Amino acid sequence: MMTPRIEVGVLGATGPVGQQFIARLAAHPWFRLGWVSASQRSEGRHLADLAWQLAQPLPDAARDLVVQPATPGSGPRIVFSALDAATAATLEPAFAAAGHIVISNASSHRLDPFVPLLVPELNPDHLSLVPVQQRECGWRGAIVTNPNCSTVFLAMALGALRAFEPCKALVTTLQAISGAGYPGVASLDIVGNVIPRIAGEEEKIERETRKILGRCDETGIADHPVVISATTTRVQVVDGHTESVSVAFERPVPLDEVRHAIDSFSGRPQALHLPSAPAHPLIYLDHPDRPQPRLDVGREDGMAVCIGRLRACPVLDAKFVVLGHNTVRGAAGAALLNAELMLAEHLLD
Ligand code: NAP
């Protein structure tokens, strides 16, 4: 697909997710980063003068960008949001009202009835809510969200199994430190330790997954009936959320059919060859000790979700382990894929 590079901006450009946007936009074939914004703490400073937390260097093209005030109506029409939820709650609607298309990572508006909670492989049809949202809210712009980082990995696994009618799922997460933002969890809390609660996270997984897998029409989204029970923990891993999942189906399903559904899972991003689309959105790893965050989190540039250890569950029907990159497929990479789908579907024209 031949398109001119479109100028985009990043709200919340200085956190770990904002920095992932900067890194991933540097060589993007369709989008060009021309504007960055953060809080008053960072305003007026060059990106090169602020702390950079990623392993790869700050891209040369971004070094001289100056952090701008987060003023609705300033900056490009398309803005990616890596704002914390409290700030996003008011700032994202203000940007949408001022005509911006806000492609957000924040949780604040994910469950709003007319806001798409998009996983392009699973529910590209939910983008039909955008004009409804604009009409209902009186906005020239719009908000489109991606899920919580743990939700997206579970949703992709359950989405691949949707034909078998999953009706119950239990999930326990082991979530990386980078998921808590920067500076995040105190070292004295996390080193040599497991923290058995992440505030608000379990409810997000339980509710967001049902919306993502739900049916959409012009009146909104009817949640998928699957009932989910989540336990979320923080562990001393830098990047990559691991999830232990058990699932029950409406009818008995042989494990080899579950495996085949995982292996053959594909969606609209793959059909459209979107730039950030992984060739294989789900990768099944046969070795009994995989997936592991340190070895597998970077598969397909962080955009694939790895699954392993598929076996019968004596309580529900099947169980397996899922792993995904929380700041890539769980955040910036997911939002970029959303924007690519919107551009390909002419929603950014
Ligand atoms: P973070 O470290 O808290 O960064 C927040 C960003 O928002 C910073 O750039 C901050 O700027 C800016 N900001 C704060 N207050 C502001 C204000 N009043 N006006 C304008 N900008 C303001 O967060 P993060 O971990 O990068 O995550 C970003 C968002 O993505 C969050 O909503 C998070 O829940 C979500 N998310 C994160 C992950 C993950 O794995 N980390 C995964 C999925 C989704 P300053 O630096 O100047 O303070």
mmCIF file of C-alpha atoms and ligand atoms in Angstrom:
data_model
loop_
_atom_site.group_PDB
_atom_site.id
_atom_site.type_symbol
_atom_site.label_atom_id
_atom_site.label_comp_id
_atom_site.label_asym_id
_atom_site.label_seq_id
_atom_site.Cartn_x
_atom_site.Cartn_y
_atom_site.Cartn_z
ATOM 1 C CA MET A 1 0.000 0.000 0.000
ATOM 2 C CA MET A 2 1.491 3.377 -1.062
ATOM 3 C CA THR A 3 0.606 6.247 1.273
ATOM 4 C CA PRO A 4 2.473 9.438 2.164
ATOM 5 C CA ARG A 5 3.831 9.405 5.722
ATOM 6 C CA ILE A 6 1.230 11.052 7.919
ATOM 7 C CA GLU A 7 2.357 13.278 10.780
ATOM 8 C CA VAL A 8 1.330 11.942 14.198
ATOM 9 C CA GLY A 9 1.922 12.957 17.811
ATOM 10 C CA VAL A 10 2.314 11.220 21.157
ATOM 11 C CA LEU A 11 0.603 12.322 24.373
ATOM 12 C CA GLY A 12 2.521 11.079 27.431
ATOM 13 C CA ALA A 13 5.682 10.624 25.365
ATOM 14 C CA THR A 14 8.081 10.335 28.311
ATOM 15 C CA GLY A 15 6.816 7.151 30.049
ATOM 16 C CA PRO A 16 7.803 3.596 29.024
ATOM 17 C CA VAL A 17 4.834 3.286 26.672
ATOM 18 C CA GLY A 18 5.406 6.758 25.191
ATOM 19 C CA GLN A 19 9.037 5.813 24.559
ATOM 20 C CA GLN A 20 7.945 2.608 22.810
ATOM 21 C CA PHE A 21 5.846 4.800 20.499
ATOM 22 C CA ILE A 22 8.867 6.987 19.754
ATOM 23 C CA ALA A 23 11.019 3.936 19.012
ATOM 24 C CA ARG A 24 8.419 2.204 16.836
ATOM 25 C CA LEU A 25 7.435 5.342 14.904
ATOM 26 C CA ALA A 26 11.039 6.121 13.929
ATOM 27 C CA ALA A 27 11.060 3.758 10.969
ATOM 28 C CA HIS A 28 7.329 3.500 10.380
ATOM 29 C CA PRO A 29 6.408 3.405 6.676
ATOM 30 C CA TRP A 30 3.034 5.197 7.050
ATOM 31 C CA PHE A 31 3.427 7.519 10.075
ATOM 32 C CA ARG A 32 6.003 10.194 10.966
ATOM 33 C CA LEU A 33 6.445 11.426 14.532
ATOM 34 C CA GLY A 34 6.325 15.237 14.503
ATOM 35 C CA TRP A 35 4.997 16.223 17.930
ATOM 36 C CA VAL A 36 5.439 14.993 21.502
ATOM 37 C CA SER A 37 3.773 16.092 24.708
ATOM 38 C CA ALA A 38 3.970 15.256 28.422
ATOM 39 C CA SER A 39 3.313 16.951 31.771
ATOM 40 C CA GLN A 40 4.541 20.390 32.796
ATOM 41 C CA ARG A 41 7.491 18.594 34.440
ATOM 42 C CA SER A 42 8.882 17.789 30.981
ATOM 43 C CA GLU A 43 7.521 20.660 28.885
ATOM 44 C CA GLY A 44 10.036 22.685 26.872
ATOM 45 C CA ARG A 45 12.794 20.066 27.098
ATOM 46 C CA HIS A 46 14.318 18.187 24.158
ATOM 47 C CA LEU A 47 13.695 14.429 24.182
ATOM 48 C CA ALA A 48 17.492 13.993 24.111
ATOM 49 C CA ASP A 49 17.708 15.742 27.510
ATOM 50 C CA LEU A 50 15.161 13.479 29.225
ATOM 51 C CA ALA A 51 15.818 10.015 30.715
ATOM 52 C CA TRP A 52 15.520 7.311 28.021
ATOM 53 C CA GLN A 53 14.639 3.877 29.412
ATOM 54 C CA LEU A 54 14.608 1.516 26.410
ATOM 55 C CA ALA A 55 17.457 -0.822 25.451
ATOM 56 C CA GLN A 56 17.628 0.587 21.893
ATOM 57 C CA PRO A 57 18.886 4.196 21.591
ATOM 58 C CA LEU A 58 16.595 7.212 21.228
ATOM 59 C CA PRO A 59 16.118 7.509 17.428
ATOM 60 C CA ASP A 60 18.129 10.359 15.879
ATOM 61 C CA ALA A 61 15.025 11.812 14.213
ATOM 62 C CA ALA A 62 13.383 12.268 17.639
ATOM 63 C CA ARG A 63 16.316 13.736 19.608
ATOM 64 C CA ASP A 64 15.509 17.379 18.849
ATOM 65 C CA LEU A 65 11.752 17.170 19.362
ATOM 66 C CA VAL A 66 10.711 19.549 22.129
ATOM 67 C CA VAL A 67 8.057 18.405 24.613
ATOM 68 C CA GLN A 68 4.943 20.513 24.006
ATOM 69 C CA PRO A 69 2.063 21.406 26.317
ATOM 70 C CA ALA A 70 -0.848 18.948 26.099
ATOM 71 C CA THR A 71 -3.260 21.521 24.687
ATOM 72 C CA PRO A 72 -6.261 20.160 22.743
ATOM 73 C CA GLY A 73 -6.267 21.522 19.193
ATOM 74 C CA SER A 74 -2.464 21.785 19.076
ATOM 75 C CA GLY A 75 -0.402 19.044 17.497
ATOM 76 C CA PRO A 76 -1.326 16.709 14.617
ATOM 77 C CA ARG A 77 -4.810 15.349 13.992
ATOM 78 C CA ILE A 78 -3.749 11.799 14.898
ATOM 79 C CA VAL A 79 -2.316 11.432 18.396
ATOM 80 C CA PHE A 80 -1.310 8.271 20.205
ATOM 81 C CA SER A 81 -1.999 8.471 23.924
ATOM 82 C CA ALA A 82 0.323 6.973 26.546
ATOM 83 C CA LEU A 83 -1.145 9.117 29.307
ATOM 84 C CA ASP A 84 -1.783 7.718 32.762
ATOM 85 C CA ALA A 85 -5.466 6.928 33.267
ATOM 86 C CA ALA A 86 -6.273 9.866 35.557
ATOM 87 C CA THR A 87 -4.931 12.384 33.036
ATOM 88 C CA ALA A 88 -6.428 10.566 30.055
ATOM 89 C CA ALA A 89 -9.902 10.631 31.631
ATOM 90 C CA THR A 90 -10.327 14.336 30.834
ATOM 91 C CA LEU A 91 -7.580 15.076 28.306
ATOM 92 C CA GLU A 92 -8.497 12.423 25.718
ATOM 93 C CA PRO A 93 -12.150 13.587 25.333
ATOM 94 C CA ALA A 94 -10.902 17.180 25.126
ATOM 95 C CA PHE A 95 -8.574 16.195 22.267
ATOM 96 C CA ALA A 96 -11.361 14.222 20.532
ATOM 97 C CA ALA A 97 -13.720 17.194 20.885
ATOM 98 C CA ALA A 98 -11.032 19.422 19.319
ATOM 99 C CA GLY A 99 -10.940 17.135 16.254
ATOM 100 C CA HIS A 100 -8.079 14.756 17.066
ATOM 101 C CA ILE A 101 -8.238 11.015 16.488
ATOM 102 C CA VAL A 102 -6.921 9.724 19.824
ATOM 103 C CA ILE A 103 -5.522 6.204 19.664
ATOM 104 C CA SER A 104 -5.206 5.387 23.314
ATOM 105 C CA ASN A 105 -3.522 2.948 25.669
ATOM 106 C CA ALA A 106 -5.162 4.292 28.777
ATOM 107 C CA SER A 107 -7.950 2.475 30.591
ATOM 108 C CA SER A 108 -10.161 5.536 31.142
ATOM 109 C CA HIS A 109 -12.491 5.116 28.137
ATOM 110 C CA ARG A 110 -12.071 1.446 27.185
ATOM 111 C CA LEU A 111 -15.482 0.459 28.516
ATOM 112 C CA ASP A 112 -17.371 3.509 27.253
ATOM 113 C CA PRO A 113 -20.249 2.109 25.187
ATOM 114 C CA PHE A 114 -19.288 3.721 21.861
ATOM 115 C CA VAL A 115 -15.495 3.491 22.188
ATOM 116 C CA PRO A 116 -13.978 0.583 20.255
ATOM 117 C CA LEU A 117 -11.741 -1.633 22.412
ATOM 118 C CA LEU A 118 -9.812 -2.964 19.489
ATOM 119 C CA VAL A 119 -7.705 -6.061 18.855
ATOM 120 C CA PRO A 120 -7.480 -5.947 15.055
ATOM 121 C CA GLU A 121 -7.235 -9.731 14.685
ATOM 122 C CA LEU A 122 -10.403 -10.224 16.766
ATOM 123 C CA ASN A 123 -12.888 -7.399 16.364
ATOM 124 C CA PRO A 124 -12.065 -5.089 13.426
ATOM 125 C CA ASP A 125 -15.846 -4.681 12.931
ATOM 126 C CA HIS A 126 -16.005 -2.756 16.253
ATOM 127 C CA LEU A 127 -14.545 0.226 14.361
ATOM 128 C CA SER A 128 -18.068 0.756 13.025
ATOM 129 C CA LEU A 129 -18.710 2.429 16.415
ATOM 130 C CA VAL A 130 -16.500 5.413 15.486
ATOM 131 C CA PRO A 131 -19.196 7.374 13.584
ATOM 132 C CA VAL A 132 -21.743 6.483 16.282
ATOM 133 C CA GLN A 133 -19.357 7.820 18.946
ATOM 134 C CA GLN A 134 -18.816 11.027 16.983
ATOM 135 C CA ARG A 135 -22.572 11.519 16.640
ATOM 136 C CA GLU A 136 -23.368 10.678 20.288
ATOM 137 C CA CYS A 137 -20.557 12.836 21.730
ATOM 138 C CA GLY A 138 -20.706 15.617 19.161
ATOM 139 C CA TRP A 139 -16.987 15.174 18.433
ATOM 140 C CA ARG A 140 -15.172 15.849 15.157
ATOM 141 C CA GLY A 141 -12.441 13.529 16.415
ATOM 142 C CA ALA A 142 -12.723 10.177 18.171
ATOM 143 C CA ILE A 143 -11.188 7.859 20.764
ATOM 144 C CA VAL A 144 -10.148 4.300 19.886
ATOM 145 C CA THR A 145 -8.525 2.180 22.584
ATOM 146 C CA ASN A 146 -6.429 -0.944 22.935
ATOM 147 C CA PRO A 147 -6.875 -3.291 25.893
ATOM 148 C CA ASN A 148 -5.053 -3.627 29.158
ATOM 149 C CA CYS A 149 -1.757 -5.438 28.569
ATOM 150 C CA SER A 150 -2.814 -8.675 30.290
ATOM 151 C CA THR A 151 -6.267 -8.593 28.699
ATOM 152 C CA VAL A 152 -4.955 -8.579 25.129
ATOM 153 C CA PHE A 153 -2.971 -11.807 25.548
ATOM 154 C CA LEU A 154 -5.908 -13.657 27.129
ATOM 155 C CA ALA A 155 -8.340 -12.228 24.567
ATOM 156 C CA MET A 156 -6.168 -13.392 21.657
ATOM 157 C CA ALA A 157 -5.950 -16.918 23.093
ATOM 158 C CA LEU A 158 -9.695 -17.117 23.820
ATOM 159 C CA GLY A 159 -10.488 -15.388 20.515
ATOM 160 C CA ALA A 160 -8.669 -18.125 18.613
ATOM 161 C CA LEU A 161 -10.931 -20.611 20.426
ATOM 162 C CA ARG A 162 -14.160 -18.626 19.959
ATOM 163 C CA ALA A 163 -15.682 -21.265 17.636
ATOM 164 C CA PHE A 164 -15.601 -23.752 20.554
ATOM 165 C CA GLU A 165 -17.709 -21.374 22.668
ATOM 166 C CA PRO A 166 -15.508 -20.764 25.703
ATOM 167 C CA CYS A 167 -17.861 -20.252 28.659
ATOM 168 C CA LYS A 168 -15.528 -20.041 31.691
ATOM 169 C CA ALA A 169 -11.875 -19.108 32.098
ATOM 170 C CA LEU A 170 -9.505 -18.887 35.043
ATOM 171 C CA VAL A 171 -6.357 -16.814 34.588
ATOM 172 C CA THR A 172 -3.437 -16.091 36.909
ATOM 173 C CA THR A 173 -0.931 -13.539 35.640
ATOM 174 C CA LEU A 174 2.782 -13.056 36.412
ATOM 175 C CA GLN A 175 3.299 -9.468 35.270
ATOM 176 C CA ALA A 176 6.539 -7.657 34.489
ATOM 177 C CA ILE A 177 7.798 -4.599 36.343
ATOM 178 C CA SER A 178 7.692 -2.404 33.210
ATOM 179 C CA GLY A 179 3.913 -2.744 33.290
ATOM 180 C CA ALA A 180 3.842 -0.437 36.315
ATOM 181 C CA GLY A 181 5.294 2.552 34.418
ATOM 182 C CA TYR A 182 8.427 4.456 35.438
ATOM 183 C CA PRO A 183 9.808 4.507 38.148
ATOM 184 C CA GLY A 184 7.111 1.964 38.992
ATOM 185 C CA VAL A 185 7.400 -0.560 41.826
ATOM 186 C CA ALA A 186 10.039 0.166 44.476
ATOM 187 C CA SER A 187 13.025 -2.202 44.226
ATOM 188 C CA LEU A 188 12.704 -3.141 47.891
ATOM 189 C CA ASP A 189 9.145 -4.298 47.215
ATOM 190 C CA ILE A 190 9.850 -6.434 44.144
ATOM 191 C CA VAL A 191 13.386 -7.883 44.344
ATOM 192 C CA GLY A 192 13.176 -11.508 45.518
ATOM 193 C CA ASN A 193 9.428 -11.180 45.829
ATOM 194 C CA VAL A 194 5.983 -11.710 44.299
ATOM 195 C CA ILE A 195 3.249 -9.152 44.946
ATOM 196 C CA PRO A 196 -0.134 -10.926 44.840
ATOM 197 C CA ARG A 197 -2.283 -7.982 43.763
ATOM 198 C CA ILE A 198 -2.226 -5.288 41.074
ATOM 199 C CA ALA A 199 -4.922 -2.771 41.881
ATOM 200 C CA GLY A 200 -7.767 -2.676 39.335
ATOM 201 C CA GLU A 201 -6.113 -5.181 36.991
ATOM 202 C CA GLU A 202 -8.332 -8.196 37.657
ATOM 203 C CA GLU A 203 -11.528 -6.279 36.922
ATOM 204 C CA LYS A 204 -10.006 -4.976 33.668
ATOM 205 C CA ILE A 205 -9.185 -8.498 32.446
ATOM 206 C CA GLU A 206 -12.595 -9.838 33.451
ATOM 207 C CA ARG A 207 -14.599 -7.031 31.811
ATOM 208 C CA GLU A 208 -12.495 -5.964 28.829
ATOM 209 C CA THR A 209 -12.155 -9.499 27.414
ATOM 210 C CA ARG A 210 -15.934 -9.865 27.259
ATOM 211 C CA LYS A 211 -16.275 -6.562 25.382
ATOM 212 C CA ILE A 212 -13.517 -7.426 22.890
ATOM 213 C CA LEU A 213 -15.091 -10.794 22.077
ATOM 214 C CA GLY A 214 -18.598 -9.325 22.065
ATOM 215 C CA ARG A 215 -20.962 -8.693 19.160
ATOM 216 C CA CYS A 216 -21.215 -5.190 17.757
ATOM 217 C CA ASP A 217 -24.082 -3.402 16.025
ATOM 218 C CA GLU A 218 -25.127 0.230 15.681
ATOM 219 C CA THR A 219 -26.563 0.230 19.226
ATOM 220 C CA GLY A 220 -23.256 -0.808 20.801
ATOM 221 C CA ILE A 221 -21.599 -4.030 21.925
ATOM 222 C CA ALA A 222 -23.206 -7.051 23.554
ATOM 223 C CA ASP A 223 -20.555 -8.666 25.762
ATOM 224 C CA HIS A 224 -19.427 -12.228 25.071
ATOM 225 C CA PRO A 225 -20.927 -14.571 27.691
ATOM 226 C CA VAL A 226 -17.589 -16.052 28.861
ATOM 227 C CA VAL A 227 -17.178 -15.695 32.646
ATOM 228 C CA ILE A 228 -13.598 -14.943 33.683
ATOM 229 C CA SER A 229 -11.931 -15.139 37.087
ATOM 230 C CA ALA A 230 -8.532 -13.377 37.176
ATOM 231 C CA THR A 231 -5.737 -13.222 39.752
ATOM 232 C CA THR A 232 -2.953 -10.757 38.935
ATOM 233 C CA THR A 233 0.555 -10.770 40.430
ATOM 234 C CA ARG A 234 3.689 -8.655 39.902
ATOM 235 C CA VAL A 235 6.966 -10.592 39.532
ATOM 236 C CA GLN A 236 10.576 -9.506 39.042
ATOM 237 C CA VAL A 237 10.634 -9.812 35.244
ATOM 238 C CA VAL A 238 11.537 -6.691 33.243
ATOM 239 C CA ASP A 239 9.314 -7.176 30.150
ATOM 240 C CA GLY A 240 6.661 -9.790 29.395
ATOM 241 C CA HIS A 241 3.485 -10.851 31.134
ATOM 242 C CA THR A 242 3.005 -14.627 31.578
ATOM 243 C CA GLU A 243 -0.487 -16.025 32.164
ATOM 244 C CA SER A 244 -1.641 -19.447 33.317
ATOM 245 C CA VAL A 245 -5.056 -20.049 31.709
ATOM 246 C CA SER A 246 -7.727 -22.763 32.164
ATOM 247 C CA VAL A 247 -10.802 -22.699 29.974
ATOM 248 C CA ALA A 248 -14.135 -24.552 29.752
ATOM 249 C CA PHE A 249 -16.092 -24.868 26.503
ATOM 250 C CA GLU A 250 -19.822 -25.325 25.894
ATOM 251 C CA ARG A 251 -19.092 -28.718 24.312
ATOM 252 C CA PRO A 252 -16.191 -31.190 24.578
ATOM 253 C CA VAL A 253 -13.271 -30.180 22.339
ATOM 254 C CA PRO A 254 -10.315 -32.506 21.627
ATOM 255 C CA LEU A 255 -6.950 -30.929 22.490
ATOM 256 C CA ASP A 256 -5.676 -31.403 18.932
ATOM 257 C CA GLU A 257 -8.537 -29.173 17.703
ATOM 258 C CA VAL A 258 -7.550 -26.532 20.275
ATOM 259 C CA ARG A 259 -3.975 -26.770 19.056
ATOM 260 C CA HIS A 260 -5.039 -26.514 15.409
ATOM 261 C CA ALA A 261 -7.112 -23.399 16.188
ATOM 262 C CA ILE A 262 -4.069 -21.771 17.827
ATOM 263 C CA ASP A 263 -1.755 -22.700 14.949
ATOM 264 C CA SER A 264 -4.125 -21.469 12.250
ATOM 265 C CA PHE A 265 -5.218 -18.233 13.977
ATOM 266 C CA SER A 266 -4.979 -15.199 11.727
ATOM 267 C CA GLY A 267 -7.000 -12.056 11.098
ATOM 268 C CA ARG A 268 -7.510 -8.857 9.162
ATOM 269 C CA PRO A 269 -4.041 -7.353 9.912
ATOM 270 C CA GLN A 270 -2.422 -10.398 8.324
ATOM 271 C CA ALA A 271 -4.793 -10.328 5.318
ATOM 272 C CA LEU A 272 -4.068 -6.610 4.815
ATOM 273 C CA HIS A 273 -0.299 -7.027 5.464
ATOM 274 C CA LEU A 274 -0.329 -4.127 7.926
ATOM 275 C CA PRO A 275 3.229 -2.982 8.736
ATOM 276 C CA SER A 276 3.071 -3.969 12.432
ATOM 277 C CA ALA A 277 1.111 -7.190 11.892
ATOM 278 C CA PRO A 278 2.974 -10.313 12.985
ATOM 279 C CA ALA A 279 2.877 -13.048 10.347
ATOM 280 C CA HIS A 280 1.812 -15.401 13.145
ATOM 281 C CA PRO A 281 -0.181 -13.592 15.842
ATOM 282 C CA LEU A 282 -0.149 -16.723 18.021
ATOM 283 C CA ILE A 283 2.967 -18.908 18.159
ATOM 284 C CA TYR A 284 2.694 -22.306 19.802
ATOM 285 C CA LEU A 285 5.979 -23.434 21.394
ATOM 286 C CA ASP A 286 6.307 -27.207 21.705
ATOM 287 C CA HIS A 287 9.143 -27.334 24.221
ATOM 288 C CA PRO A 288 7.711 -28.180 27.669
ATOM 289 C CA ASP A 289 9.614 -25.309 29.338
ATOM 290 C CA ARG A 290 8.307 -22.540 27.076
ATOM 291 C CA PRO A 291 7.175 -19.805 26.721
ATOM 292 C CA GLN A 292 9.629 -17.870 28.914
ATOM 293 C CA PRO A 293 9.769 -14.049 29.067
ATOM 294 C CA ARG A 294 13.533 -13.774 28.600
ATOM 295 C CA LEU A 295 13.606 -16.137 25.605
ATOM 296 C CA ASP A 296 10.305 -15.524 23.867
ATOM 297 C CA VAL A 297 8.989 -12.032 24.577
ATOM 298 C CA GLY A 298 10.570 -10.534 21.434
ATOM 299 C CA ARG A 299 8.970 -12.917 18.914
ATOM 300 C CA GLU A 300 7.798 -11.126 15.770
ATOM 301 C CA ASP A 301 9.233 -7.860 17.100
ATOM 302 C CA GLY A 302 7.181 -8.210 20.288
ATOM 303 C CA MET A 303 3.868 -8.409 18.380
ATOM 304 C CA ALA A 304 3.227 -12.176 18.625
ATOM 305 C CA VAL A 305 1.647 -13.865 21.622
ATOM 306 C CA CYS A 306 3.338 -17.151 22.579
ATOM 307 C CA ILE A 307 1.418 -20.146 23.898
ATOM 308 C CA GLY A 308 2.709 -23.407 25.326
ATOM 309 C CA ARG A 309 1.985 -26.243 27.738
ATOM 310 C CA LEU A 310 -1.437 -27.082 26.264
ATOM 311 C CA ARG A 311 -2.915 -29.962 28.256
ATOM 312 C CA ALA A 312 -6.206 -31.286 29.642
ATOM 313 C CA CYS A 313 -7.526 -29.494 32.716
ATOM 314 C CA PRO A 314 -9.101 -31.793 35.330
ATOM 315 C CA VAL A 315 -11.293 -28.920 36.607
ATOM 316 C CA LEU A 316 -12.263 -27.085 33.388
ATOM 317 C CA ASP A 317 -11.451 -28.467 29.881
ATOM 318 C CA ALA A 318 -8.057 -27.260 28.658
ATOM 319 C CA LYS A 319 -5.180 -25.311 30.180
ATOM 320 C CA PHE A 320 -2.121 -23.578 28.756
ATOM 321 C CA VAL A 321 0.446 -20.820 29.348
ATOM 322 C CA VAL A 322 0.384 -17.506 27.441
ATOM 323 C CA LEU A 323 3.130 -14.858 27.154
ATOM 324 C CA GLY A 324 3.136 -11.417 25.548
ATOM 325 C CA HIS A 325 5.237 -8.236 25.504
ATOM 326 C CA ASN A 326 3.391 -5.792 27.759
ATOM 327 C CA THR A 327 4.703 -2.501 26.356
ATOM 328 C CA VAL A 328 4.629 -3.686 22.722
ATOM 329 C CA ARG A 329 1.667 -5.994 21.929
ATOM 330 C CA GLY A 330 0.184 -4.896 25.258
ATOM 331 C CA ALA A 331 0.531 -1.167 24.563
ATOM 332 C CA ALA A 332 2.390 0.856 21.878
ATOM 333 C CA GLY A 333 2.544 -1.878 19.231
ATOM 334 C CA ALA A 334 -1.155 -2.603 19.733
ATOM 335 C CA ALA A 335 -2.087 1.061 19.284
ATOM 336 C CA LEU A 336 0.056 1.334 16.149
ATOM 337 C CA LEU A 337 -1.660 -1.729 14.709
ATOM 338 C CA ASN A 338 -5.020 -0.096 15.504
ATOM 339 C CA ALA A 339 -3.959 3.050 13.639
ATOM 340 C CA GLU A 340 -2.715 1.021 10.681
ATOM 341 C CA LEU A 341 -6.041 -0.800 10.471
ATOM 342 C CA MET A 342 -7.923 2.508 10.657
ATOM 343 C CA LEU A 343 -5.793 3.966 7.875
ATOM 344 C CA ALA A 344 -6.247 0.867 5.719
ATOM 345 C CA GLU A 345 -10.012 1.028 6.347
ATOM 346 C CA HIS A 346 -10.060 4.770 5.361
ATOM 347 C CA LEU A 347 -11.077 5.901 8.858
ATOM 348 C CA LEU A 348 -8.168 8.362 9.016
ATOM 349 C CA ASP A 349 -8.840 10.009 5.654
HETATM 350 P P1 NAP B 1 3.673 6.568 32.937
HETATM 351 O O1 NAP B 1 5.076 6.098 33.138
HETATM 352 O O2 NAP B 1 2.849 6.922 34.121
HETATM 353 O O3 NAP B 1 3.710 7.843 31.928
HETATM 354 C C1 NAP B 1 2.637 8.756 31.872
HETATM 355 C C2 NAP B 1 2.888 9.849 30.833
HETATM 356 O O4 NAP B 1 1.853 10.832 30.956
HETATM 357 C C3 NAP B 1 4.212 10.605 31.026
HETATM 358 O O5 NAP B 1 4.711 10.976 29.770
HETATM 359 C C4 NAP B 1 3.780 11.864 31.791
HETATM 360 O O6 NAP B 1 4.661 12.969 31.595
HETATM 361 C C5 NAP B 1 2.444 12.141 31.136
HETATM 362 N N1 NAP B 1 1.581 12.972 31.982
HETATM 363 C C6 NAP B 1 1.316 12.820 33.305
HETATM 364 N N2 NAP B 1 0.497 13.800 33.741
HETATM 365 C C7 NAP B 1 0.241 14.590 32.669
HETATM 366 C C8 NAP B 1 -0.526 15.782 32.466
HETATM 367 N N3 NAP B 1 -1.225 16.334 33.460
HETATM 368 N N4 NAP B 1 -0.586 16.318 31.222
HETATM 369 C C9 NAP B 1 0.106 15.755 30.195
HETATM 370 N N5 NAP B 1 0.866 14.648 30.332
HETATM 371 C C10 NAP B 1 0.935 14.066 31.547
HETATM 372 O O7 NAP B 1 2.800 5.484 32.127
HETATM 373 P P2 NAP B 1 3.186 4.237 31.147
HETATM 374 O O8 NAP B 1 3.578 3.031 31.895
HETATM 375 O O9 NAP B 1 4.092 4.725 30.061
HETATM 376 O O10 NAP B 1 1.750 3.907 30.549
HETATM 377 C C11 NAP B 1 1.031 4.840 29.774
HETATM 378 C C12 NAP B 1 -0.420 4.406 29.681
HETATM 379 O O11 NAP B 1 -0.501 3.149 29.034
HETATM 380 C C13 NAP B 1 -1.090 4.232 31.052
HETATM 381 O O12 NAP B 1 -2.439 4.647 30.975
HETATM 382 C C14 NAP B 1 -0.991 2.741 31.304
HETATM 383 O O13 NAP B 1 -1.995 2.256 32.170
HETATM 384 C C15 NAP B 1 -1.149 2.195 29.896
HETATM 385 N N6 NAP B 1 -0.511 0.909 29.652
HETATM 386 C C16 NAP B 1 0.742 0.645 30.121
HETATM 387 C C17 NAP B 1 1.326 -0.598 29.858
HETATM 388 C C18 NAP B 1 2.716 -0.961 30.329
HETATM 389 O O14 NAP B 1 3.103 -2.126 30.167
HETATM 390 N N7 NAP B 1 3.483 -0.025 30.924
HETATM 391 C C19 NAP B 1 0.632 -1.524 29.104
HETATM 392 C C20 NAP B 1 -0.628 -1.216 28.623
HETATM 393 C C21 NAP B 1 -1.189 -0.002 28.894
HETATM 394 P P3 NAP B 1 5.871 13.293 32.622
HETATM 395 O O15 NAP B 1 6.967 12.318 32.337
HETATM 396 O O16 NAP B 1 6.245 14.690 32.250
HETATM 397 O O17 NAP B 1 5.327 13.163 34.001
#
